[in-house]
PDB file of C-alpha atoms in Angstrom:
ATOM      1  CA  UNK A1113     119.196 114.004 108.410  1.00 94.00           C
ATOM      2  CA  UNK A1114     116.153 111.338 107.619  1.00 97.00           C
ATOM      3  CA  UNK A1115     112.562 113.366 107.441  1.00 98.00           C
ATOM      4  CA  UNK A1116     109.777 111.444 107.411  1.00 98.00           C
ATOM      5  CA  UNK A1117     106.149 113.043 106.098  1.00 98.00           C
ATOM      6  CA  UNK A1118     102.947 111.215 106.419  1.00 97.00           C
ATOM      7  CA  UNK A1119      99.631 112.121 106.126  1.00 96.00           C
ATOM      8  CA  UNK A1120      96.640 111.299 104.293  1.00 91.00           C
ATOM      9  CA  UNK A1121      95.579 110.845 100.610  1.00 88.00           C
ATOM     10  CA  UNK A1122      96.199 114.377  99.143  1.00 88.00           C
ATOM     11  CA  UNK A1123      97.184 116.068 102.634  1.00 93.00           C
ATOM     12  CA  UNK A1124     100.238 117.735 100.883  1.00 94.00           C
ATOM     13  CA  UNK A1125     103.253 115.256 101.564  1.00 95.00           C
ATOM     14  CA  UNK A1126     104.586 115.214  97.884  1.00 92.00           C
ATOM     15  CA  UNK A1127     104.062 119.245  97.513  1.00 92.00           C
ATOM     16  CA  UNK A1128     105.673 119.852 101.170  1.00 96.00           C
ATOM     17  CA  UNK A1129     108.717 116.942 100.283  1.00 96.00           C
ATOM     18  CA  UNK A1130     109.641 119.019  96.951  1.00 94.00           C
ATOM     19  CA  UNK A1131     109.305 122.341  99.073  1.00 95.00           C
ATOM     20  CA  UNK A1132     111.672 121.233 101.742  1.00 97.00           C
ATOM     21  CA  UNK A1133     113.554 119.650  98.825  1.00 97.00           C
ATOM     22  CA  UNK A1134     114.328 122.960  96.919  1.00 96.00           C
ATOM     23  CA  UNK A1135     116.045 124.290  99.691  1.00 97.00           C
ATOM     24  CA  UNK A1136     118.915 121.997  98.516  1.00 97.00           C
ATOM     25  CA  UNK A1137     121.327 122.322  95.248  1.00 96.00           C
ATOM     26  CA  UNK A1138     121.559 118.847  94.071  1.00 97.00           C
ATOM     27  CA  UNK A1139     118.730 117.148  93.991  1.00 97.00           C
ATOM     28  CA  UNK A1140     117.035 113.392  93.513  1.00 97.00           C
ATOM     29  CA  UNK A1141     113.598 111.786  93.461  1.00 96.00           C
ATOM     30  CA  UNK A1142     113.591 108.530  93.504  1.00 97.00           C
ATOM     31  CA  UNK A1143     109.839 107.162  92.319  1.00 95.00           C
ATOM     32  CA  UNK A1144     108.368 103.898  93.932  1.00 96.00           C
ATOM     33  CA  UNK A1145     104.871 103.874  91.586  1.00 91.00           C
ATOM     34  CA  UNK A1146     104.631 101.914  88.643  1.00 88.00           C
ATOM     35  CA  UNK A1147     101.513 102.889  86.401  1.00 84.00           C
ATOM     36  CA  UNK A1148      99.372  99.606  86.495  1.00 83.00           C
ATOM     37  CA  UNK A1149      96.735 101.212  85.956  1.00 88.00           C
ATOM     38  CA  UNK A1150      94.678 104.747  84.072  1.00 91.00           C
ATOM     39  CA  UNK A1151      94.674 106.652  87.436  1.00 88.00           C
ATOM     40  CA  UNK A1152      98.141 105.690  88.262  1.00 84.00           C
ATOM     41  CA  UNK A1153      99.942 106.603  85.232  1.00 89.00           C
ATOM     42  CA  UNK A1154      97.877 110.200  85.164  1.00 90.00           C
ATOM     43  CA  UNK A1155      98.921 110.625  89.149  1.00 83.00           C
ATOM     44  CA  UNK A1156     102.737 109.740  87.889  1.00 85.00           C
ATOM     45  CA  UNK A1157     102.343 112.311  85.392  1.00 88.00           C
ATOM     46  CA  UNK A1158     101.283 115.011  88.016  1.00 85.00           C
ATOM     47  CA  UNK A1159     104.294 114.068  90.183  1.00 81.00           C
ATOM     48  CA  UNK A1160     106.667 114.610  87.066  1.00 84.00           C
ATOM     49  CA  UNK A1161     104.889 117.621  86.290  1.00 85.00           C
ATOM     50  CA  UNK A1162     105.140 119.052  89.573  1.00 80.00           C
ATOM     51  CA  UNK A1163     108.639 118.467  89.788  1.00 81.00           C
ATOM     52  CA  UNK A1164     109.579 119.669  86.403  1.00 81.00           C
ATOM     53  CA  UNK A1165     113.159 119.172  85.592  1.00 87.00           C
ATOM     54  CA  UNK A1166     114.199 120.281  89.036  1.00 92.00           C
ATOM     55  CA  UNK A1167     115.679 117.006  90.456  1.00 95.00           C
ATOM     56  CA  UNK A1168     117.486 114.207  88.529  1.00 95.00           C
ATOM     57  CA  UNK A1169     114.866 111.239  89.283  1.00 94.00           C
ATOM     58  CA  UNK A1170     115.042 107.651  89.432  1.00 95.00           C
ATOM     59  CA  UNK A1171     112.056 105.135  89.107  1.00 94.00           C
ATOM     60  CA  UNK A1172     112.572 102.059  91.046  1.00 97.00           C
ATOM     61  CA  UNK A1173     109.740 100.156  92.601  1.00 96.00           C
ATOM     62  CA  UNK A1174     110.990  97.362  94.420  1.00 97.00           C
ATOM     63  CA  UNK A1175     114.822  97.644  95.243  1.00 98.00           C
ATOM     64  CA  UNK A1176     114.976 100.985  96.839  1.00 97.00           C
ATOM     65  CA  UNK A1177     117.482 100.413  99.575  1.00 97.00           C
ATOM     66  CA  UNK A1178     119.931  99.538  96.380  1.00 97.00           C
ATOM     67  CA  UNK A1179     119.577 102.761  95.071  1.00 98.00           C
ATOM     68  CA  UNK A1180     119.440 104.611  98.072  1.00 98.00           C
ATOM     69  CA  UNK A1181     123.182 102.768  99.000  1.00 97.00           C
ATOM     70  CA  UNK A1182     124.668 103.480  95.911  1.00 96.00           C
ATOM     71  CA  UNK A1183     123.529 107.918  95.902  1.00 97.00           C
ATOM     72  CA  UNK A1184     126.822 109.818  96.132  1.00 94.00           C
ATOM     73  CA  UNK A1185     127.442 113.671  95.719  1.00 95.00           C
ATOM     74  CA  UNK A1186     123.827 114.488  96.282  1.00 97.00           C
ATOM     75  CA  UNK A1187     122.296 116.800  98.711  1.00 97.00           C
ATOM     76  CA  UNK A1188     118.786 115.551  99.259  1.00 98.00           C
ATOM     77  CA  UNK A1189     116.690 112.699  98.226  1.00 98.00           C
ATOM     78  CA  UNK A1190     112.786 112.592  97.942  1.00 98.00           C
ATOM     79  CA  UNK A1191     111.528 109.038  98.456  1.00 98.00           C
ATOM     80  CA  UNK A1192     108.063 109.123  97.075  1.00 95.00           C
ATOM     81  CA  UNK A1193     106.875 106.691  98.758  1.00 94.00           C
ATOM     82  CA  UNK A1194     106.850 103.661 101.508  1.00 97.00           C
ATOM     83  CA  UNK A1195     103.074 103.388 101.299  1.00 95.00           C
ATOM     84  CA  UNK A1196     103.613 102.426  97.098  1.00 94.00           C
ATOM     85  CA  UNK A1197     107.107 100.820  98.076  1.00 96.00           C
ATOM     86  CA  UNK A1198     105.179  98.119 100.308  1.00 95.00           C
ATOM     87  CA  UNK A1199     102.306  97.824  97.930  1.00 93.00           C
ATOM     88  CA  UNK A1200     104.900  96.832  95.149  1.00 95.00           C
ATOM     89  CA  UNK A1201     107.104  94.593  97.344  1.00 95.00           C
ATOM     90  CA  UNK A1202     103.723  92.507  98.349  1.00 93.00           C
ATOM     91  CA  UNK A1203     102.659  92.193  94.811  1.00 93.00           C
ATOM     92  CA  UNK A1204     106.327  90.986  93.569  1.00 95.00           C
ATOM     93  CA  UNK A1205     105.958  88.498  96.888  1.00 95.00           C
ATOM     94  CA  UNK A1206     108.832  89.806  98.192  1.00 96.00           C
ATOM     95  CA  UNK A1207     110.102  88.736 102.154  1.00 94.00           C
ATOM     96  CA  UNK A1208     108.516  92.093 104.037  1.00 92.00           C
ATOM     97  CA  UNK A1209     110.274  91.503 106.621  1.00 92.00           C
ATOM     98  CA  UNK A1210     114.008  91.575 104.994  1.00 95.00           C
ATOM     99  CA  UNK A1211     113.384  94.586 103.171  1.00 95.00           C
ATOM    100  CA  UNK A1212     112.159  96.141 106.077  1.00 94.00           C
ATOM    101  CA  UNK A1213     115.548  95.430 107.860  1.00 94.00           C
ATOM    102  CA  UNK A1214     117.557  96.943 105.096  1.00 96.00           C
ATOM    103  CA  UNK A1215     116.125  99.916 104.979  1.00 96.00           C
ATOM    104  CA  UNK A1216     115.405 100.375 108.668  1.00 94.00           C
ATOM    105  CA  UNK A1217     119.233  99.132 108.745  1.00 95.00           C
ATOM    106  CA  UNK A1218     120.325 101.644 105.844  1.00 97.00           C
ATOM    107  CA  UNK A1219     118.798 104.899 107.450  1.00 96.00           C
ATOM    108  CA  UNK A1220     121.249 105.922 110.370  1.00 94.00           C
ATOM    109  CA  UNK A1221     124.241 105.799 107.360  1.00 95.00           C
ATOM    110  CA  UNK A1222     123.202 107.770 104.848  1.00 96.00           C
ATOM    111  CA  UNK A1223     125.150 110.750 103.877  1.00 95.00           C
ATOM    112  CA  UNK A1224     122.798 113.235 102.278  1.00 97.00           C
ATOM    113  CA  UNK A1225     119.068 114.778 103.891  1.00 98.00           C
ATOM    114  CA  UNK A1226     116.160 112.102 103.355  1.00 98.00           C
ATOM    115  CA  UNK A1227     112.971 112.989 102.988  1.00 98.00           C
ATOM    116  CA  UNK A1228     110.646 109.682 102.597  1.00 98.00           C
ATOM    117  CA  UNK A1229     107.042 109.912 102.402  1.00 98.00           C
ATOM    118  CA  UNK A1230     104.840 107.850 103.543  1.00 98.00           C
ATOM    119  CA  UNK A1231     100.476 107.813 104.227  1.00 95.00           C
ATOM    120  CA  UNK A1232      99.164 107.229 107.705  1.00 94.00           C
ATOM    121  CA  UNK A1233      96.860 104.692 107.421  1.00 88.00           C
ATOM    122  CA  UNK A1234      96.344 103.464 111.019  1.00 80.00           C
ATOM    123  CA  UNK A1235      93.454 106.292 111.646  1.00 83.00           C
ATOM    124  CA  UNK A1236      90.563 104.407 109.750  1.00 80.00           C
ATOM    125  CA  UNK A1237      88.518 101.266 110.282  1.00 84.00           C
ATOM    126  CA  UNK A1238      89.727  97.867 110.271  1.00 85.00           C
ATOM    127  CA  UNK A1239      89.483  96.457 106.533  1.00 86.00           C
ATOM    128  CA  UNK A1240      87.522  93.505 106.201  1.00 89.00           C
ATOM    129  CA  UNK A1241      89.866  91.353 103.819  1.00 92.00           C
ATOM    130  CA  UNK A1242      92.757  89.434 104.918  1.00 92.00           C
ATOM    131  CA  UNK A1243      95.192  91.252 102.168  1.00 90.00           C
ATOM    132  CA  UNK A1244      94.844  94.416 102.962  1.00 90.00           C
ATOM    133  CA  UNK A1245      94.758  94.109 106.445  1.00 91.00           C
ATOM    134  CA  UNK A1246      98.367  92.620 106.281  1.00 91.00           C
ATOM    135  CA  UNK A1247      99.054  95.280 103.742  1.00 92.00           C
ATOM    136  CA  UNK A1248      97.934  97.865 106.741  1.00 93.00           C
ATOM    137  CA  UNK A1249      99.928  96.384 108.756  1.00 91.00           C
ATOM    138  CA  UNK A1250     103.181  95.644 107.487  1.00 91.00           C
ATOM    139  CA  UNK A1251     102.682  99.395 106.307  1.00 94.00           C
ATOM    140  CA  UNK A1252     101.787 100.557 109.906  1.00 93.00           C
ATOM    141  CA  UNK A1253     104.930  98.524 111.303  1.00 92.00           C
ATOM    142  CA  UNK A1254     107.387  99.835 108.445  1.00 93.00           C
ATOM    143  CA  UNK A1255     106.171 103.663 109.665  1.00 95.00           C
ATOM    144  CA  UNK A1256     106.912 102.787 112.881  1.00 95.00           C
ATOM    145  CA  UNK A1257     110.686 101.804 112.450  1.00 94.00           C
ATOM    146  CA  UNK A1258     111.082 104.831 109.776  1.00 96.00           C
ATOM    147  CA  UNK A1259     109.794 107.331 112.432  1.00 96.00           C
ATOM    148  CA  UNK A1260     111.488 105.552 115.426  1.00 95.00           C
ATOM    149  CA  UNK A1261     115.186 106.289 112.989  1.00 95.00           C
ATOM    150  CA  UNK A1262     113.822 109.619 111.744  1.00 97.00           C
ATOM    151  CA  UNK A1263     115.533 112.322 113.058  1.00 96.00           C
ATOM    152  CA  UNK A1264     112.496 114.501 112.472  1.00 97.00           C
ATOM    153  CA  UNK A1265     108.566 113.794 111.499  1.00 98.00           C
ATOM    154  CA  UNK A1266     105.978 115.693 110.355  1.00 98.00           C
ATOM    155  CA  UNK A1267     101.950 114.975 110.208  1.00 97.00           C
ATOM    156  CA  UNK A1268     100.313 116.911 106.994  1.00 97.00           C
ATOM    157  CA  UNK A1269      97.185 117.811 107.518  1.00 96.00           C
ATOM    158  CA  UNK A1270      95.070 119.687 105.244  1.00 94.00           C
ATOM    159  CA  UNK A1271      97.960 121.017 103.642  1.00 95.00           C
ATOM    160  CA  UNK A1272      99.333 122.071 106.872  1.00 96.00           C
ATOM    161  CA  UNK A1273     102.605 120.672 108.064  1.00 96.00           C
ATOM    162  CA  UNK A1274     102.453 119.431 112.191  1.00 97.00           C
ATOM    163  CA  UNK A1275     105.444 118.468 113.682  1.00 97.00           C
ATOM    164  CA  UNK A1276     105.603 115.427 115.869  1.00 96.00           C
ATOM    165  CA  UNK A1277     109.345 114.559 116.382  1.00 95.00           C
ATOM    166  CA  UNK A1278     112.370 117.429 115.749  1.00 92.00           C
ATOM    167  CA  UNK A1279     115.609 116.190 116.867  1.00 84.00           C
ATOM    168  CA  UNK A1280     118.286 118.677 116.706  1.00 67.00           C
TER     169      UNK A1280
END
């Protein structure tokens, strides 16, 4: 089962991932951020926080689909998030596009519950520089194809979970 949450900045995704999360025994996050700067490290430090010591966790920025491949004996697995995931794979100048199709590719096989998170980021105005335009986009295309694979998505709002796909 592949979940995917989106929302906006500080709707609740993380908080509503690790409560959905909890409902299983054996547990992973696996962590996209890397602190490159003051406010990420302290926002890296709330995630640990909030999870405490109840999943094993893995911190890997870049080659996610490699790690999500290789997860046996697991029950669930919290990717926090695509939003960082694309920021990360854009600053490395990675091929978009290819990682894209791997994970798209990877979703329909895996063998434990998948929650990914993700931030909604087509509801605002156009940006008015070139990069992070493309970063919107390539972010609003990579939601697409997660949702389109998901077998159920939610819209956090407020805090409030709002479901907009449930596939039994």
């Amino acid at each position: 089962m592949v979940t995917l949450i989106t929302g906006g900045i500080k709707s609740g995704k993380t908080s509503y991932a690790i409560k959905l999360a909890l409902t299983h025994e054996k547990r992973i996050y696996l962590a996209t951020a890397e602190p490159f700067d003051e406010e990420m490290k302290k926002k890296i430090e709330r995630h640990r926080a909030e999870r405490e010591n109840r999943f094993y966790t893995i911190e890997e920025p870049v080659e996610i689909v490699r790690v999500l491949k290789n997860i046996k004996n697991y029950d669930v697995v919290v990717l926090d998030c695509i939003t960082t995931w694309v920021n990360n794979l854009m600053y490395y100048k990675k091929d978009l596009d290819s990682y894209f199709e791997e994970l798209t590719n990877l979703l329909p096989k895996v063998s434990y519950n998948l929650i990914i998170i993700t931030n909604e980021v087509g509801l605002g105005i156009v940006p008015v520089n070139y990069e992070t335009r493309k970063y919107v986009n390539f972010l609003g295309v990579i939601n697409q194809k997660v949702a389109a694979a998901a077998n159920s998505c939610l819209l956090m709002v407020s805090g409030i979970p709002v479901k907009i796909k449930e596939e039994k």
